[in-house]
């Protein structure tokens, strides 16, 4: 539809970057658009980085809170672990919109007939996820290098994937 609005110049190639941060993988792709043609210039990825990694960090945070309160290790119990991961994912989605500074997690009957309730601030979330966020840059710079362009040469960037909404 962008071509119908005249956004692509037929004479000059335009470079775009697509970033896909899904649940289990992160991909950076550089493409070139010319009137009626698309050429993929480079693709780089981190197969070990995705939304589930952010969920796991949050789950570990909440599990530590629960262990301190009750002495139960939810990370060692498969059923409790799944419940905690679901609560962590919900908490991540709650704290992701701009302006939200706190998130709560409530999981009923998580382990040994005990409920879990915990809070996480945006600062705590950013601190615990800093190593993951740092890993986002390498595929971007490698994809740009492989394509032989700089960030200034990009006409635009499209960000997709369920985990891309993390602040």
PDB file of C-alpha atoms in Angstrom:
ATOM      1  CA  UNK A   1       0.000   0.000   0.000  1.00  0.00           C
ATOM      2  CA  UNK A   2       2.942   2.356   0.514  1.00  0.00           C
ATOM      3  CA  UNK A   3       3.759   2.092  -3.164  1.00  0.00           C
ATOM      4  CA  UNK A   4       0.242   3.291  -4.038  1.00  0.00           C
ATOM      5  CA  UNK A   5       0.880   6.425  -2.009  1.00  0.00           C
ATOM      6  CA  UNK A   6       4.109   7.094  -3.896  1.00  0.00           C
ATOM      7  CA  UNK A   7       6.442   6.496  -0.974  1.00  0.00           C
ATOM      8  CA  UNK A   8       8.933   4.429  -2.995  1.00  0.00           C
ATOM      9  CA  UNK A   9      11.103   6.253  -5.504  1.00  0.00           C
ATOM     10  CA  UNK A  10      11.515   4.184  -8.664  1.00  0.00           C
ATOM     11  CA  UNK A  11      15.024   5.537  -9.307  1.00  0.00           C
ATOM     12  CA  UNK A  12      16.743   5.211  -5.959  1.00  0.00           C
ATOM     13  CA  UNK A  13      16.790   2.014  -3.883  1.00  0.00           C
ATOM     14  CA  UNK A  14      15.454   2.432  -0.373  1.00  0.00           C
ATOM     15  CA  UNK A  15      16.838   0.429   2.532  1.00  0.00           C
ATOM     16  CA  UNK A  16      14.641  -0.800   5.378  1.00  0.00           C
ATOM     17  CA  UNK A  17      15.387  -2.826   8.477  1.00  0.00           C
ATOM     18  CA  UNK A  18      12.953  -5.344   9.908  1.00  0.00           C
ATOM     19  CA  UNK A  19      13.395  -6.307  13.560  1.00  0.00           C
ATOM     20  CA  UNK A  20      11.463  -9.333  14.780  1.00  0.00           C
ATOM     21  CA  UNK A  21      11.559 -10.000  18.524  1.00  0.00           C
ATOM     22  CA  UNK A  22       9.317 -12.998  19.026  1.00  0.00           C
ATOM     23  CA  UNK A  23       8.837 -15.396  21.901  1.00  0.00           C
ATOM     24  CA  UNK A  24      11.902 -17.501  21.120  1.00  0.00           C
ATOM     25  CA  UNK A  25      14.092 -15.766  18.526  1.00  0.00           C
ATOM     26  CA  UNK A  26      15.337 -12.304  17.535  1.00  0.00           C
ATOM     27  CA  UNK A  27      16.029 -11.393  13.897  1.00  0.00           C
ATOM     28  CA  UNK A  28      17.423  -8.279  12.205  1.00  0.00           C
ATOM     29  CA  UNK A  29      16.987  -8.103   8.430  1.00  0.00           C
ATOM     30  CA  UNK A  30      18.026  -5.404   5.940  1.00  0.00           C
ATOM     31  CA  UNK A  31      16.138  -5.223   2.652  1.00  0.00           C
ATOM     32  CA  UNK A  32      16.273  -2.935  -0.366  1.00  0.00           C
ATOM     33  CA  UNK A  33      13.125  -1.816  -2.171  1.00  0.00           C
ATOM     34  CA  UNK A  34      13.146  -0.710  -5.786  1.00  0.00           C
ATOM     35  CA  UNK A  35       9.957  -0.167  -7.798  1.00  0.00           C
ATOM     36  CA  UNK A  36       8.395  -3.638  -8.066  1.00  0.00           C
ATOM     37  CA  UNK A  37      11.324  -5.488  -6.494  1.00  0.00           C
ATOM     38  CA  UNK A  38      12.565  -6.429  -3.032  1.00  0.00           C
ATOM     39  CA  UNK A  39      16.067  -7.707  -2.316  1.00  0.00           C
ATOM     40  CA  UNK A  40      17.161  -9.110   1.033  1.00  0.00           C
ATOM     41  CA  UNK A  41      20.632  -7.725   1.728  1.00  0.00           C
ATOM     42  CA  UNK A  42      21.393  -9.367   5.069  1.00  0.00           C
ATOM     43  CA  UNK A  43      19.863 -11.309   7.918  1.00  0.00           C
ATOM     44  CA  UNK A  44      21.324 -11.709  11.403  1.00  0.00           C
ATOM     45  CA  UNK A  45      19.728 -13.272  14.433  1.00  0.00           C
ATOM     46  CA  UNK A  46      20.111 -14.392  18.000  1.00  0.00           C
ATOM     47  CA  UNK A  47      18.349 -17.747  18.272  1.00  0.00           C
ATOM     48  CA  UNK A  48      18.699 -17.734  22.042  1.00  0.00           C
ATOM     49  CA  UNK A  49      16.977 -14.399  22.701  1.00  0.00           C
ATOM     50  CA  UNK A  50      13.244 -13.843  22.829  1.00  0.00           C
ATOM     51  CA  UNK A  51      10.323 -12.851  24.986  1.00  0.00           C
ATOM     52  CA  UNK A  52      10.586 -16.069  26.990  1.00  0.00           C
ATOM     53  CA  UNK A  53      13.986 -14.935  28.298  1.00  0.00           C
ATOM     54  CA  UNK A  54      12.414 -11.780  29.720  1.00  0.00           C
ATOM     55  CA  UNK A  55       9.635 -13.931  31.213  1.00  0.00           C
ATOM     56  CA  UNK A  56      12.210 -16.192  32.845  1.00  0.00           C
ATOM     57  CA  UNK A  57      14.026 -13.259  34.463  1.00  0.00           C
ATOM     58  CA  UNK A  58      10.736 -12.008  35.914  1.00  0.00           C
ATOM     59  CA  UNK A  59       9.772 -15.520  37.063  1.00  0.00           C
ATOM     60  CA  UNK A  60      13.135 -15.891  38.833  1.00  0.00           C
ATOM     61  CA  UNK A  61      12.548 -12.546  40.556  1.00  0.00           C
ATOM     62  CA  UNK A  62       9.094 -13.568  41.739  1.00  0.00           C
ATOM     63  CA  UNK A  63      10.300 -17.055  42.720  1.00  0.00           C
ATOM     64  CA  UNK A  64      12.926 -15.481  44.972  1.00  0.00           C
ATOM     65  CA  UNK A  65      10.214 -13.386  46.637  1.00  0.00           C
ATOM     66  CA  UNK A  66       8.035 -16.471  47.128  1.00  0.00           C
ATOM     67  CA  UNK A  67      10.919 -18.540  48.498  1.00  0.00           C
ATOM     68  CA  UNK A  68      11.773 -15.774  50.973  1.00  0.00           C
ATOM     69  CA  UNK A  69       8.158 -15.653  52.200  1.00  0.00           C
ATOM     70  CA  UNK A  70       7.324 -19.368  52.280  1.00  0.00           C
ATOM     71  CA  UNK A  71      10.510 -21.374  51.794  1.00  0.00           C
ATOM     72  CA  UNK A  72       8.997 -23.125  48.728  1.00  0.00           C
ATOM     73  CA  UNK A  73      11.148 -23.291  45.579  1.00  0.00           C
ATOM     74  CA  UNK A  74       8.667 -22.932  42.712  1.00  0.00           C
ATOM     75  CA  UNK A  75      11.444 -23.192  40.113  1.00  0.00           C
ATOM     76  CA  UNK A  76      12.097 -26.824  41.091  1.00  0.00           C
ATOM     77  CA  UNK A  77       8.456 -27.926  40.758  1.00  0.00           C
ATOM     78  CA  UNK A  78       7.364 -28.260  37.089  1.00  0.00           C
ATOM     79  CA  UNK A  79       3.692 -27.412  37.693  1.00  0.00           C
ATOM     80  CA  UNK A  80       4.533 -24.420  39.896  1.00  0.00           C
ATOM     81  CA  UNK A  81       7.179 -23.299  37.385  1.00  0.00           C
ATOM     82  CA  UNK A  82       4.612 -23.226  34.557  1.00  0.00           C
ATOM     83  CA  UNK A  83       2.206 -21.229  36.716  1.00  0.00           C
ATOM     84  CA  UNK A  84       4.967 -18.780  37.647  1.00  0.00           C
ATOM     85  CA  UNK A  85       6.015 -18.356  34.000  1.00  0.00           C
ATOM     86  CA  UNK A  86       2.401 -17.571  33.043  1.00  0.00           C
ATOM     87  CA  UNK A  87       2.227 -14.989  35.830  1.00  0.00           C
ATOM     88  CA  UNK A  88       5.576 -13.529  34.769  1.00  0.00           C
ATOM     89  CA  UNK A  89       4.431 -13.165  31.157  1.00  0.00           C
ATOM     90  CA  UNK A  90       1.287 -11.385  32.304  1.00  0.00           C
ATOM     91  CA  UNK A  91       3.382  -9.103  34.516  1.00  0.00           C
ATOM     92  CA  UNK A  92       5.694  -8.309  31.571  1.00  0.00           C
ATOM     93  CA  UNK A  93       2.712  -7.330  29.444  1.00  0.00           C
ATOM     94  CA  UNK A  94       1.338  -5.188  32.267  1.00  0.00           C
ATOM     95  CA  UNK A  95       4.564  -3.205  32.716  1.00  0.00           C
ATOM     96  CA  UNK A  96       5.288  -2.813  28.991  1.00  0.00           C
ATOM     97  CA  UNK A  97       3.006   0.128  28.088  1.00  0.00           C
ATOM     98  CA  UNK A  98       4.699   3.517  28.363  1.00  0.00           C
ATOM     99  CA  UNK A  99       3.973   5.238  31.654  1.00  0.00           C
ATOM    100  CA  UNK A 100       3.338   2.083  33.706  1.00  0.00           C
ATOM    101  CA  UNK A 101       5.852   1.954  36.562  1.00  0.00           C
ATOM    102  CA  UNK A 102       4.714  -1.075  38.596  1.00  0.00           C
ATOM    103  CA  UNK A 103       3.313  -4.517  37.971  1.00  0.00           C
ATOM    104  CA  UNK A 104       1.786  -7.077  40.268  1.00  0.00           C
ATOM    105  CA  UNK A 105       1.645 -10.828  39.894  1.00  0.00           C
ATOM    106  CA  UNK A 106      -0.954 -13.000  41.583  1.00  0.00           C
ATOM    107  CA  UNK A 107      -0.937 -16.781  41.190  1.00  0.00           C
ATOM    108  CA  UNK A 108      -3.467 -18.839  43.095  1.00  0.00           C
ATOM    109  CA  UNK A 109      -2.409 -22.113  44.678  1.00  0.00           C
ATOM    110  CA  UNK A 110       1.047 -22.030  43.138  1.00  0.00           C
ATOM    111  CA  UNK A 111       2.565 -24.676  45.397  1.00  0.00           C
ATOM    112  CA  UNK A 112       1.662 -26.508  48.608  1.00  0.00           C
ATOM    113  CA  UNK A 113      -1.779 -24.828  48.666  1.00  0.00           C
ATOM    114  CA  UNK A 114      -0.198 -21.383  48.974  1.00  0.00           C
ATOM    115  CA  UNK A 115      -0.976 -18.364  46.807  1.00  0.00           C
ATOM    116  CA  UNK A 116       1.665 -16.014  45.453  1.00  0.00           C
ATOM    117  CA  UNK A 117       1.468 -12.247  45.271  1.00  0.00           C
ATOM    118  CA  UNK A 118       4.387 -10.006  44.320  1.00  0.00           C
ATOM    119  CA  UNK A 119       5.267  -6.615  42.878  1.00  0.00           C
ATOM    120  CA  UNK A 120       7.897  -5.449  40.439  1.00  0.00           C
ATOM    121  CA  UNK A 121       8.873  -1.875  39.595  1.00  0.00           C
ATOM    122  CA  UNK A 122       9.960  -0.677  36.181  1.00  0.00           C
ATOM    123  CA  UNK A 123      13.441   0.019  37.576  1.00  0.00           C
ATOM    124  CA  UNK A 124      13.745  -3.568  38.828  1.00  0.00           C
ATOM    125  CA  UNK A 125      12.541  -4.886  35.472  1.00  0.00           C
ATOM    126  CA  UNK A 126      15.067  -2.784  33.545  1.00  0.00           C
ATOM    127  CA  UNK A 127      17.924  -3.769  35.880  1.00  0.00           C
ATOM    128  CA  UNK A 128      17.249  -7.503  35.701  1.00  0.00           C
ATOM    129  CA  UNK A 129      16.756  -7.431  31.916  1.00  0.00           C
ATOM    130  CA  UNK A 130      19.729  -5.151  31.091  1.00  0.00           C
ATOM    131  CA  UNK A 131      21.942  -8.054  29.904  1.00  0.00           C
ATOM    132  CA  UNK A 132      19.183  -9.184  27.526  1.00  0.00           C
ATOM    133  CA  UNK A 133      18.600  -5.681  26.189  1.00  0.00           C
ATOM    134  CA  UNK A 134      22.332  -5.293  25.495  1.00  0.00           C
ATOM    135  CA  UNK A 135      22.170  -8.375  23.248  1.00  0.00           C
ATOM    136  CA  UNK A 136      19.711  -6.624  20.916  1.00  0.00           C
ATOM    137  CA  UNK A 137      22.380  -4.372  19.391  1.00  0.00           C
ATOM    138  CA  UNK A 138      24.804  -6.971  17.971  1.00  0.00           C
ATOM    139  CA  UNK A 139      22.490  -8.441  15.281  1.00  0.00           C
ATOM    140  CA  UNK A 140      21.525  -4.924  14.182  1.00  0.00           C
ATOM    141  CA  UNK A 141      25.109  -3.752  13.685  1.00  0.00           C
ATOM    142  CA  UNK A 142      26.103  -7.051  12.028  1.00  0.00           C
ATOM    143  CA  UNK A 143      23.149  -6.866   9.614  1.00  0.00           C
ATOM    144  CA  UNK A 144      24.055  -3.285   8.664  1.00  0.00           C
ATOM    145  CA  UNK A 145      27.710  -4.256   8.140  1.00  0.00           C
ATOM    146  CA  UNK A 146      26.749  -7.278   6.016  1.00  0.00           C
ATOM    147  CA  UNK A 147      24.466  -5.098   3.885  1.00  0.00           C
ATOM    148  CA  UNK A 148      27.236  -2.522   3.458  1.00  0.00           C
ATOM    149  CA  UNK A 149      25.188   0.391   4.762  1.00  0.00           C
ATOM    150  CA  UNK A 150      24.990   2.544   7.874  1.00  0.00           C
ATOM    151  CA  UNK A 151      21.997   3.378  10.044  1.00  0.00           C
ATOM    152  CA  UNK A 152      21.824   6.783   8.340  1.00  0.00           C
ATOM    153  CA  UNK A 153      21.190   5.013   4.999  1.00  0.00           C
ATOM    154  CA  UNK A 154      17.994   3.388   6.277  1.00  0.00           C
ATOM    155  CA  UNK A 155      14.722   4.840   5.027  1.00  0.00           C
ATOM    156  CA  UNK A 156      12.846   3.215   7.888  1.00  0.00           C
ATOM    157  CA  UNK A 157      12.650   0.454  10.459  1.00  0.00           C
ATOM    158  CA  UNK A 158       9.752  -1.912  11.062  1.00  0.00           C
ATOM    159  CA  UNK A 159       9.537  -3.644  14.449  1.00  0.00           C
ATOM    160  CA  UNK A 160       7.369  -6.752  14.784  1.00  0.00           C
ATOM    161  CA  UNK A 161       6.903  -9.670  17.155  1.00  0.00           C
ATOM    162  CA  UNK A 162       5.066 -10.143  20.389  1.00  0.00           C
ATOM    163  CA  UNK A 163       8.026  -9.281  22.609  1.00  0.00           C
ATOM    164  CA  UNK A 164       8.738  -6.032  20.745  1.00  0.00           C
ATOM    165  CA  UNK A 165       6.307  -4.191  23.012  1.00  0.00           C
ATOM    166  CA  UNK A 166       8.683  -4.427  25.976  1.00  0.00           C
ATOM    167  CA  UNK A 167       9.728  -0.898  26.960  1.00  0.00           C
TER     168      UNK A 167
END
